[in-house]
Short mmCIF file of C-alpha atoms and ligand atoms in Angstrom, two decimals:
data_model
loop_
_atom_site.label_atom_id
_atom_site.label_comp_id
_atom_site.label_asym_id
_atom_site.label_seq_id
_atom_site.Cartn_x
_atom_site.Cartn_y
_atom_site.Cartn_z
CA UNK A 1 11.69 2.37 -12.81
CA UNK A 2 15.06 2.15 -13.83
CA UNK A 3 15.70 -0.75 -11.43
CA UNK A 4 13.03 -2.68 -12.84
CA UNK A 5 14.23 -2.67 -16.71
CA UNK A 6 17.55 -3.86 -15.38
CA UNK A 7 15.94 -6.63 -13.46
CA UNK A 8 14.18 -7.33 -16.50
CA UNK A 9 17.37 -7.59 -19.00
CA UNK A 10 18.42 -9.52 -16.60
CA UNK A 11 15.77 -12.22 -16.50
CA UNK A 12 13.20 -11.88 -19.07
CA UNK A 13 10.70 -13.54 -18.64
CA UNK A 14 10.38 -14.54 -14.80
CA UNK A 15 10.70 -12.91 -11.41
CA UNK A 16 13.80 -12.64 -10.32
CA UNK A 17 14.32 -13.97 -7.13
CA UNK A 18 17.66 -13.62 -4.61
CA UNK A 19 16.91 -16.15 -2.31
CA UNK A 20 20.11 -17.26 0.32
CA UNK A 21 19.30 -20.54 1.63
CA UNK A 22 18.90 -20.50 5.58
CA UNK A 23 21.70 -22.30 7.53
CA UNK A 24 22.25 -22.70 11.01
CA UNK A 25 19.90 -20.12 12.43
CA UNK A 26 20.01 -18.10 9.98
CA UNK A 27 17.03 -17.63 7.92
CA UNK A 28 15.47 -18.42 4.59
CA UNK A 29 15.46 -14.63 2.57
CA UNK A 30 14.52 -14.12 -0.73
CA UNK A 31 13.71 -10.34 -2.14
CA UNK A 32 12.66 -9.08 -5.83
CA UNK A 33 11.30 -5.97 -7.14
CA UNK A 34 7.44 -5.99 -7.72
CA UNK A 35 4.68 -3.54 -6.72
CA UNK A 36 6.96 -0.14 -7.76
CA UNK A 37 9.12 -1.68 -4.60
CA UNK A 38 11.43 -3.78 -3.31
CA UNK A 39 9.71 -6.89 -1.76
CA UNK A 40 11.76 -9.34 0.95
CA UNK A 41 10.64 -11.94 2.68
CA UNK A 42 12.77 -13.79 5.80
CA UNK A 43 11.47 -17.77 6.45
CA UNK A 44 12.39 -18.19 10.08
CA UNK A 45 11.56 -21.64 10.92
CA UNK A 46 13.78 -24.38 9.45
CA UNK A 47 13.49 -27.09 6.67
CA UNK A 48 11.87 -24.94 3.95
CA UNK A 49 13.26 -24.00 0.19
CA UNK A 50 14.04 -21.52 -2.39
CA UNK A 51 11.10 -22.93 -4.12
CA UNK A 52 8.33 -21.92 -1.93
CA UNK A 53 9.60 -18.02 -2.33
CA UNK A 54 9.50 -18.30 -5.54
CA UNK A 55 6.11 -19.51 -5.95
CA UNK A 56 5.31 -16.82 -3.59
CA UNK A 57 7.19 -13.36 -5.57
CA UNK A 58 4.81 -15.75 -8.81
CA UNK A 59 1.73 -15.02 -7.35
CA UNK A 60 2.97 -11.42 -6.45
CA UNK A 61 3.30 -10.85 -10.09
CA UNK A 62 0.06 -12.24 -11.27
CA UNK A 63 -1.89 -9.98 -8.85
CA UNK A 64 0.65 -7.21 -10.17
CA UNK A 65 0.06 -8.33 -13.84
CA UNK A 66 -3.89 -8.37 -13.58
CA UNK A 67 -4.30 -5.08 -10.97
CA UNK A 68 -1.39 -2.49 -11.93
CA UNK A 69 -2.17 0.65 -13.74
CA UNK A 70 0.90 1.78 -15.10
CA UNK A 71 1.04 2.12 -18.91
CA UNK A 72 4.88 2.23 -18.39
CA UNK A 73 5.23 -1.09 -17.28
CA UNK A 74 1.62 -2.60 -19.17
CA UNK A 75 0.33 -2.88 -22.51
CA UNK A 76 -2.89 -3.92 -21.08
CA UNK A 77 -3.98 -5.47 -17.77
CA UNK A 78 -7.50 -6.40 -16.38
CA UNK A 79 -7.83 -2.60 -15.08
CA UNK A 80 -6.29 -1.01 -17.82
CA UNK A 81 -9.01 -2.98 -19.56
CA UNK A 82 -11.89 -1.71 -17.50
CA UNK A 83 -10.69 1.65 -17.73
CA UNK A 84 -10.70 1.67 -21.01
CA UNK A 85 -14.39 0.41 -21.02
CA UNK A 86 -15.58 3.14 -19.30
CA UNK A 87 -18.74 4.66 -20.59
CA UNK A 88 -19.81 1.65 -22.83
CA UNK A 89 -19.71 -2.20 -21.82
CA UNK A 90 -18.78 -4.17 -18.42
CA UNK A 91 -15.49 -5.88 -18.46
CA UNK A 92 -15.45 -9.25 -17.05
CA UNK A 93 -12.50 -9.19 -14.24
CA UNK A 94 -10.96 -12.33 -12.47
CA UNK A 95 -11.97 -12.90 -9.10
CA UNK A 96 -8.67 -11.51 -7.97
CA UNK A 97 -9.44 -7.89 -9.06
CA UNK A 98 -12.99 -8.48 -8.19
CA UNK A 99 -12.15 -9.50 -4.67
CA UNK A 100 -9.64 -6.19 -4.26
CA UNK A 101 -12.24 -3.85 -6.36
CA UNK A 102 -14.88 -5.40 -3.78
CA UNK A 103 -12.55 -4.23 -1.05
CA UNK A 104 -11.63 -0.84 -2.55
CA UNK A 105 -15.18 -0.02 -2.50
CA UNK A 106 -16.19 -1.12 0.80
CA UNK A 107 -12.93 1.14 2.33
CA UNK A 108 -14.43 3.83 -0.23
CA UNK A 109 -17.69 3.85 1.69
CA UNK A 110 -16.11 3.68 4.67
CA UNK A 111 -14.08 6.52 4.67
CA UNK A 112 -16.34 8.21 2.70
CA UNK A 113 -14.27 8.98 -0.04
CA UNK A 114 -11.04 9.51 1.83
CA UNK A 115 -10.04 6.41 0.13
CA UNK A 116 -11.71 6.72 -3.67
CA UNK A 117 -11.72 3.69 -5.70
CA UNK A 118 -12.19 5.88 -8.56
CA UNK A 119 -8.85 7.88 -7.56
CA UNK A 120 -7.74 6.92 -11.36
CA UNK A 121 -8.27 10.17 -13.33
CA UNK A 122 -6.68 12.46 -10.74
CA UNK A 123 -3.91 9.63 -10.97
CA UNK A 124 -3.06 9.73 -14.56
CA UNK A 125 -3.21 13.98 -14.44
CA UNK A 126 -0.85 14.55 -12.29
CA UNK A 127 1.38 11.69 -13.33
CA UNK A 128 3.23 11.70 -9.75
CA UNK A 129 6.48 8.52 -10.51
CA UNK A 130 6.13 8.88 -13.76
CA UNK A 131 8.42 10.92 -15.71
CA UNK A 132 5.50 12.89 -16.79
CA UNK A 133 4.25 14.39 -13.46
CA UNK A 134 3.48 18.14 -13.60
CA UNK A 135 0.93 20.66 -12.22
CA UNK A 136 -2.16 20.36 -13.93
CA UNK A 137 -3.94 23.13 -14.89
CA UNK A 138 -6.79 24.12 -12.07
CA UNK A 139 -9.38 23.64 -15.23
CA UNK A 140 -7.69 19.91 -15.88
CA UNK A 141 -8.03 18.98 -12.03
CA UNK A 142 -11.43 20.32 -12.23
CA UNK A 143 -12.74 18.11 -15.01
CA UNK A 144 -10.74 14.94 -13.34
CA UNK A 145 -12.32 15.55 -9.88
CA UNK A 146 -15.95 15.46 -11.93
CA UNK A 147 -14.86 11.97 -12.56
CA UNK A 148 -14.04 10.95 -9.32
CA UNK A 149 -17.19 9.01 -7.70
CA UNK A 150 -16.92 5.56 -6.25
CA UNK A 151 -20.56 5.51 -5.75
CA UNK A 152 -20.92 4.89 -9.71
CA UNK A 153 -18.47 1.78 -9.42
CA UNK A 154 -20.46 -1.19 -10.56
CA UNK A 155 -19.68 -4.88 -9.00
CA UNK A 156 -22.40 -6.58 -10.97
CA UNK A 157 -22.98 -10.40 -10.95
CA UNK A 158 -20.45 -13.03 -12.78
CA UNK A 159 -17.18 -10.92 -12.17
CA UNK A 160 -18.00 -7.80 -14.55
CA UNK A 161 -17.15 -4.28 -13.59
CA UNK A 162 -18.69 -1.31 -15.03
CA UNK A 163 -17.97 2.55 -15.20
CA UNK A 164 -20.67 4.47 -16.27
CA UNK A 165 -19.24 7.54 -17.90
CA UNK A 166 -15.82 7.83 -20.19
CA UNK A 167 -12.60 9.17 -18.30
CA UNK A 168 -13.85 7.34 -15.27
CA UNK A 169 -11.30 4.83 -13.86
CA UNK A 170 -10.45 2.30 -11.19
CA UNK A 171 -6.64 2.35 -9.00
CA UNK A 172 -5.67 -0.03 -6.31
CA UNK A 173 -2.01 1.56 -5.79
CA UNK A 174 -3.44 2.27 -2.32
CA UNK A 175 -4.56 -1.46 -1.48
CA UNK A 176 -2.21 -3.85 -3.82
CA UNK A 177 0.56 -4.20 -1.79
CA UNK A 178 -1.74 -5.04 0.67
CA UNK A 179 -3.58 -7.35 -0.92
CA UNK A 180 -0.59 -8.95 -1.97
CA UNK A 181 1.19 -9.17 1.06
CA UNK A 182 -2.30 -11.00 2.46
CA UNK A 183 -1.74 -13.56 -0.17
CA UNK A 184 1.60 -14.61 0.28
CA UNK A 185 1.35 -14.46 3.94
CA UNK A 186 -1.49 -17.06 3.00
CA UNK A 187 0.86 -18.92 0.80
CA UNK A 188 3.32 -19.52 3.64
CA UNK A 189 0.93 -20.17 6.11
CA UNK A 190 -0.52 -23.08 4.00
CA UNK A 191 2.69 -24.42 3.42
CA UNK A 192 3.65 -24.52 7.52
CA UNK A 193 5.35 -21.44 7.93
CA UNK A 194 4.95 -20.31 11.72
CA UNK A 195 7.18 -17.80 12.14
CA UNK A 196 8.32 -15.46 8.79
CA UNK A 197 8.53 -11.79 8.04
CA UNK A 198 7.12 -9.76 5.19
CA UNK A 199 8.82 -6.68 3.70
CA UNK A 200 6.92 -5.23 1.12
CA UNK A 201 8.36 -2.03 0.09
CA UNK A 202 7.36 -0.54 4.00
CA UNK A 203 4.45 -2.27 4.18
CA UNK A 204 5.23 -5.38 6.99
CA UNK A 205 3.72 -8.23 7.47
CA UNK A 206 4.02 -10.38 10.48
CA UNK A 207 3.66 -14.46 10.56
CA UNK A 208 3.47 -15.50 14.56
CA UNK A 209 6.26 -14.52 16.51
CA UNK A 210 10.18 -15.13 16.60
CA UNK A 211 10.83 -18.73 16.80
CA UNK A 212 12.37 -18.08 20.33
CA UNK A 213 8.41 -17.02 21.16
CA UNK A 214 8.92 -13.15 21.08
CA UNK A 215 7.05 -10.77 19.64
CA UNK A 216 9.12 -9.20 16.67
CA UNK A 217 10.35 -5.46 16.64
CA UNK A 218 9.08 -3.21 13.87
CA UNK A 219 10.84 0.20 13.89
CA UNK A 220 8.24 2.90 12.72
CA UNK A 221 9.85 4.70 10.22
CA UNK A 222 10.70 8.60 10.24
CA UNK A 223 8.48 10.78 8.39
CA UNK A 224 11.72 13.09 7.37
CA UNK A 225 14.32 10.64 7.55
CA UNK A 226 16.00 7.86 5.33
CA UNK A 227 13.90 4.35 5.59
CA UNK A 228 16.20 3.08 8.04
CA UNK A 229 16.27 5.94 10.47
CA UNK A 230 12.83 5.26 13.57
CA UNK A 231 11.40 7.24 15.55
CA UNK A 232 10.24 4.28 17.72
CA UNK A 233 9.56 0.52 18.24
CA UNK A 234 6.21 -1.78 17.61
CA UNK A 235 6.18 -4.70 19.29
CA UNK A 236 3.99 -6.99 17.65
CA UNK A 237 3.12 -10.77 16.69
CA UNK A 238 0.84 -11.86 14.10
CA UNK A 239 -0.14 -8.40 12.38
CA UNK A 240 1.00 -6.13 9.81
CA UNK A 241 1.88 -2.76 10.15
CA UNK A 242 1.56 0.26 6.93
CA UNK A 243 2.59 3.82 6.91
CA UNK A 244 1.59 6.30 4.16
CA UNK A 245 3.46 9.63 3.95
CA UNK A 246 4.29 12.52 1.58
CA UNK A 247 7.64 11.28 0.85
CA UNK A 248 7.27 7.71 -1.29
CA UNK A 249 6.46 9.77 -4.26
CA UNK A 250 6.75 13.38 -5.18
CA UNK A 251 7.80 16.00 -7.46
CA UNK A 252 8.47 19.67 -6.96
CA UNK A 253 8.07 22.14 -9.28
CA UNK A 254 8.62 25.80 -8.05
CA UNK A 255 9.77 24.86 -4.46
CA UNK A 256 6.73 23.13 -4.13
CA UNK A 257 6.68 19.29 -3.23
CA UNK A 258 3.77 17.33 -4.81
CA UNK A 259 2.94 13.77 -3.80
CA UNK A 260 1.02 10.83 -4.61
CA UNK A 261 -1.60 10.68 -1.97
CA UNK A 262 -4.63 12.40 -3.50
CA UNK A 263 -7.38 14.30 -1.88
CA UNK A 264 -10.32 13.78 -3.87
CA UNK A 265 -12.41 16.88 -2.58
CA UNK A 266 -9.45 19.10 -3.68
CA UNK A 267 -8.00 17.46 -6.46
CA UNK A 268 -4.39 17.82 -4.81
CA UNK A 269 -2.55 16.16 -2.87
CA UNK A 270 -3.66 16.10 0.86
CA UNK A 271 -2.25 18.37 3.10
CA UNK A 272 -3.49 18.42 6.33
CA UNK A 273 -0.75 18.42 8.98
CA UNK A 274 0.20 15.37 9.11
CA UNK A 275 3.81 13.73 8.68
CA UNK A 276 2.74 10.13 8.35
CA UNK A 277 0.28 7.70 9.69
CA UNK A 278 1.08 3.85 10.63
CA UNK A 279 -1.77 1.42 10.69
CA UNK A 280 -1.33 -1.74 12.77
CA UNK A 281 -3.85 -4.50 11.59
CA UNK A 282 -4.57 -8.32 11.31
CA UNK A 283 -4.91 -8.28 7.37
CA UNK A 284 -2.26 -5.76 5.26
CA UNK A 285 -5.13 -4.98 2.89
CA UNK A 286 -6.48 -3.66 6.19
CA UNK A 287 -3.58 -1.23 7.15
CA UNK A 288 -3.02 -0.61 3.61
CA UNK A 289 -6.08 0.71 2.90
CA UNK A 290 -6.45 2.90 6.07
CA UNK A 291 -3.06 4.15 6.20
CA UNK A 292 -4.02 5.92 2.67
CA UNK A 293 -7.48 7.36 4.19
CA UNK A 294 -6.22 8.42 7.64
CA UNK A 295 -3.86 10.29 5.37
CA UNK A 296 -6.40 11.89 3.66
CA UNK A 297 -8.62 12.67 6.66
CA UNK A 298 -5.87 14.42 9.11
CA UNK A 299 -5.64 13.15 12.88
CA UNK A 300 -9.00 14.23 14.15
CA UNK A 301 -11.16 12.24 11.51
CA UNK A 302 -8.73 9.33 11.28
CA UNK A 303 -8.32 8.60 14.82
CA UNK A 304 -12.06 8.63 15.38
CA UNK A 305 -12.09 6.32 12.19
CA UNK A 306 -9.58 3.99 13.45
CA UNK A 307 -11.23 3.93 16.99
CA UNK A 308 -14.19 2.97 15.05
CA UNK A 309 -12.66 -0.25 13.94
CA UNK A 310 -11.97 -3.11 16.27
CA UNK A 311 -8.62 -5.02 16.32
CA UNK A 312 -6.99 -1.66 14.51
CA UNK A 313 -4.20 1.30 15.86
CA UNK A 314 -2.41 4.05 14.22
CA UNK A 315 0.17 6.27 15.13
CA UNK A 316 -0.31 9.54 13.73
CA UNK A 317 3.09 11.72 13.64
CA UNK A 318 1.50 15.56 12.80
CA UNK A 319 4.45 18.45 11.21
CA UNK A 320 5.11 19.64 14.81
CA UNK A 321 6.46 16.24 15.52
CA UNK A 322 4.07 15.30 17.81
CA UNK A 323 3.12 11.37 18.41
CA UNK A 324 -0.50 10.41 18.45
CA UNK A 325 -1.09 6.97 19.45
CA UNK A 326 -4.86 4.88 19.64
CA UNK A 327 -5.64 4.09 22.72
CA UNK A 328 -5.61 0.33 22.30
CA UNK A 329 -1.53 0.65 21.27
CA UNK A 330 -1.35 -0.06 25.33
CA UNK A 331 2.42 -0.24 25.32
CA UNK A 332 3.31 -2.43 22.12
CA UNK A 333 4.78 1.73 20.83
CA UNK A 334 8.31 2.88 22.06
CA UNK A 335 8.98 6.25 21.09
CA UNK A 336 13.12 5.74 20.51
CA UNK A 337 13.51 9.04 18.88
CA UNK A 338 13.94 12.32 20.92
CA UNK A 339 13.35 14.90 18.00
CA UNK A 340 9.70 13.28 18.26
CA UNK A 341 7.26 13.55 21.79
CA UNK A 342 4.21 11.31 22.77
CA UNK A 343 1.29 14.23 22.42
CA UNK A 344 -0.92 14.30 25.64
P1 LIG B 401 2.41 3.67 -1.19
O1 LIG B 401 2.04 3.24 -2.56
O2 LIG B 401 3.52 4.67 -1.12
O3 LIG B 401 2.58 2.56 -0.25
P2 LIG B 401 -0.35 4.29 -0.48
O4 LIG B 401 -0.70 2.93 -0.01
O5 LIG B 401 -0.81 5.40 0.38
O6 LIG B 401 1.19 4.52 -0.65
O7 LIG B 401 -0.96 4.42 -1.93
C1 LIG B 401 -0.76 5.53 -2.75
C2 LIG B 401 -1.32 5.23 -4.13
O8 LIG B 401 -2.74 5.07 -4.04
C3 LIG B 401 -1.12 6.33 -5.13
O9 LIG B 401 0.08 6.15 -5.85
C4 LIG B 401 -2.35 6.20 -6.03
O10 LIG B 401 -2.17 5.17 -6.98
C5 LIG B 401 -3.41 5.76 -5.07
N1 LIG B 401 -4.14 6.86 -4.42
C6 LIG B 401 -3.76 8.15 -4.23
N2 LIG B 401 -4.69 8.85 -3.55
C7 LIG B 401 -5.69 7.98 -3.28
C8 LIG B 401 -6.97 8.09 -2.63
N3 LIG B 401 -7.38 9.25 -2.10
N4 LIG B 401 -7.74 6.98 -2.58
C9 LIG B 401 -7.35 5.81 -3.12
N5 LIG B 401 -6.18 5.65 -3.76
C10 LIG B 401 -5.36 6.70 -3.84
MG1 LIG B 402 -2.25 2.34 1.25
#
């Protein structure tokens, strides 16, 4: 949070992009804080400019400026809007947030409930990365839960959105980045891009291969670890890979660690076993979405979820440190790290 006030002293009105033009072989980077995260993006094939990054982190910020939640950083935004609405009138939406609400719901059915589109009120209680997080009161978690029911989300014609009862509200924290990443992948692609890697706070998105015609190596991150420390290798072209864990966001309060992945039958967050999940996907909306509910669900429900879904793998890395790959993963996973093992 702090980061992001600097950045915007800094430059007030814009993005602000760091973009090192690529020479030689080197590639075209640029990077900028959006999302809650640190977003960088590396152009490998030659010829292209600053520019095109920029336009990029511009549309980052509109889907961030239309779809974000957070009061800190908001006065108002389209879902702060239908939040707000909630109980009395549809709010008309753009088809941005209609397209990722349309989403959200469809993963909400899906997982039935694992992922809730209606996550919001259990959200805003416990306040987890903002300065206010705390644990609720078992009556306040109660009430919030009541309000948690993505089957009363209404998509109705011409872009409106409606919530039926007040205190009801939409989130997309667990699709946006997603989302986004989809769209500038899509931005690059349309401009010519063939071979470019997306950083999105984690979340990675793949455009072809290396320019030498490799696949590129994605180190899985480790659940306990710093964000540069692996437990193993992807080998990949053309996808984009998402892990959800306890350890993005949290609080503690009486040796207890609190984070921001929400079970919406409890009302807490999920605890289940499990480390960390990694979704491997085509689209990062995808592997955003079902890294969050395979979270939720634990290994036994998520793998037969993710099994479920053609062209999608996870790795599943449970507290005893155990590996648990889908079977499709083939050998595209290298387990690098001998603290974890592969589980039978
Ligand atoms: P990260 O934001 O660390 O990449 P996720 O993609 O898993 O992690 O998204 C977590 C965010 O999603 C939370 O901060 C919250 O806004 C929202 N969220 C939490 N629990 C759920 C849930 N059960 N269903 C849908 N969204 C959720
Ligand atoms: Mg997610």
């Amino acid at each position: 949070m702090k980061l992001r006030i600097l950045l915007y002293l800094i430059v007030p009105a814009a993005v602000l992009v760091v973009a090192s033009c690529g020479r030689g072989n080197e590639p075209l980077r640029g990077n900028t804080y959006l999302l809650g995260t640190v977003l960088n993006v590396a152009i490998h094939d030659g010829g292209y400019r600053e520019e095109l990054i920029e336009g990029m982190f511009d549309r980052v910020a509109e889907i961030e400026a239309r779809m974000s939640t957070s009061t800190a950083d908001y006065d108002t935004t389209e879902l702060l809007a239908v939040n707000r609405a909630a109980g009395e009138t549809p709010t008309s939406v753009s088809a941005d947030t209609y397209e990722v609400l349309q989403e959200a719901l469809y993963f909400s059915r899906l997982t039935d409930g694992a992922f809730d589109v209606t996550i919001w009120p259990l959200v805003a209680l416990w306040g987890i990365g903002t300065d206010g997080a705390a644990l609720p009161d078992q009556a306040e978690i109660d009430t919030a839960r009541a309000l948690v029911d993505y089957s009363a989300l209404e998509l109705l014609p011409d872009r409106r959105v409606h919530l039926p009862t007040p205190g009801m509200g939409v989130d997309v924290g667990a699709i946006a980045k997603g989302y986004a990443a989809d769209e500038a992948a899509r931005i690059l692609t349309e401009a010519g891009v063939e071979h470019a890697l997306l950083d999105f706070g984690g979340n990675i998105l793949l455009i072809g291969n290396k320019p030498d015609g490799s696949a590129w190596r994605i180190g899985v991150q480790r659940p306990d670890g710093e964000r540069s420390s692996f437990i193993g290798v992807l080998t990949l072209s053309d996808r984009s890979v998402v892990t959800s864990g306890p350890y993005e966001r949290f609080f503690e309060q009486d040796g207890v660690r609190y984070h921001h992945i929400l079970d919406s039958a409890t009302g807490y967050p999920a605890e289940n076993g499990l480390s960390q999940v990694t979704i491997i996907a085509g689209r990062s909306i995808v592997a955003d979405a079902l890294s969050t509910a395979c979270y939720v669900l634990g290994l036994e429900e998520g793998r037969a979820l993710i099994e479920s879904q053609p062209g999608v793998e996870a790795i599943f890395v449970t507290e005893d440190r155990l590996v648990h790959l889908t079977e499709g993963i083939g050998d595209r996973f290298e387990l690098t790290d001998s603290d974890y093992t592969l589980a039978p």
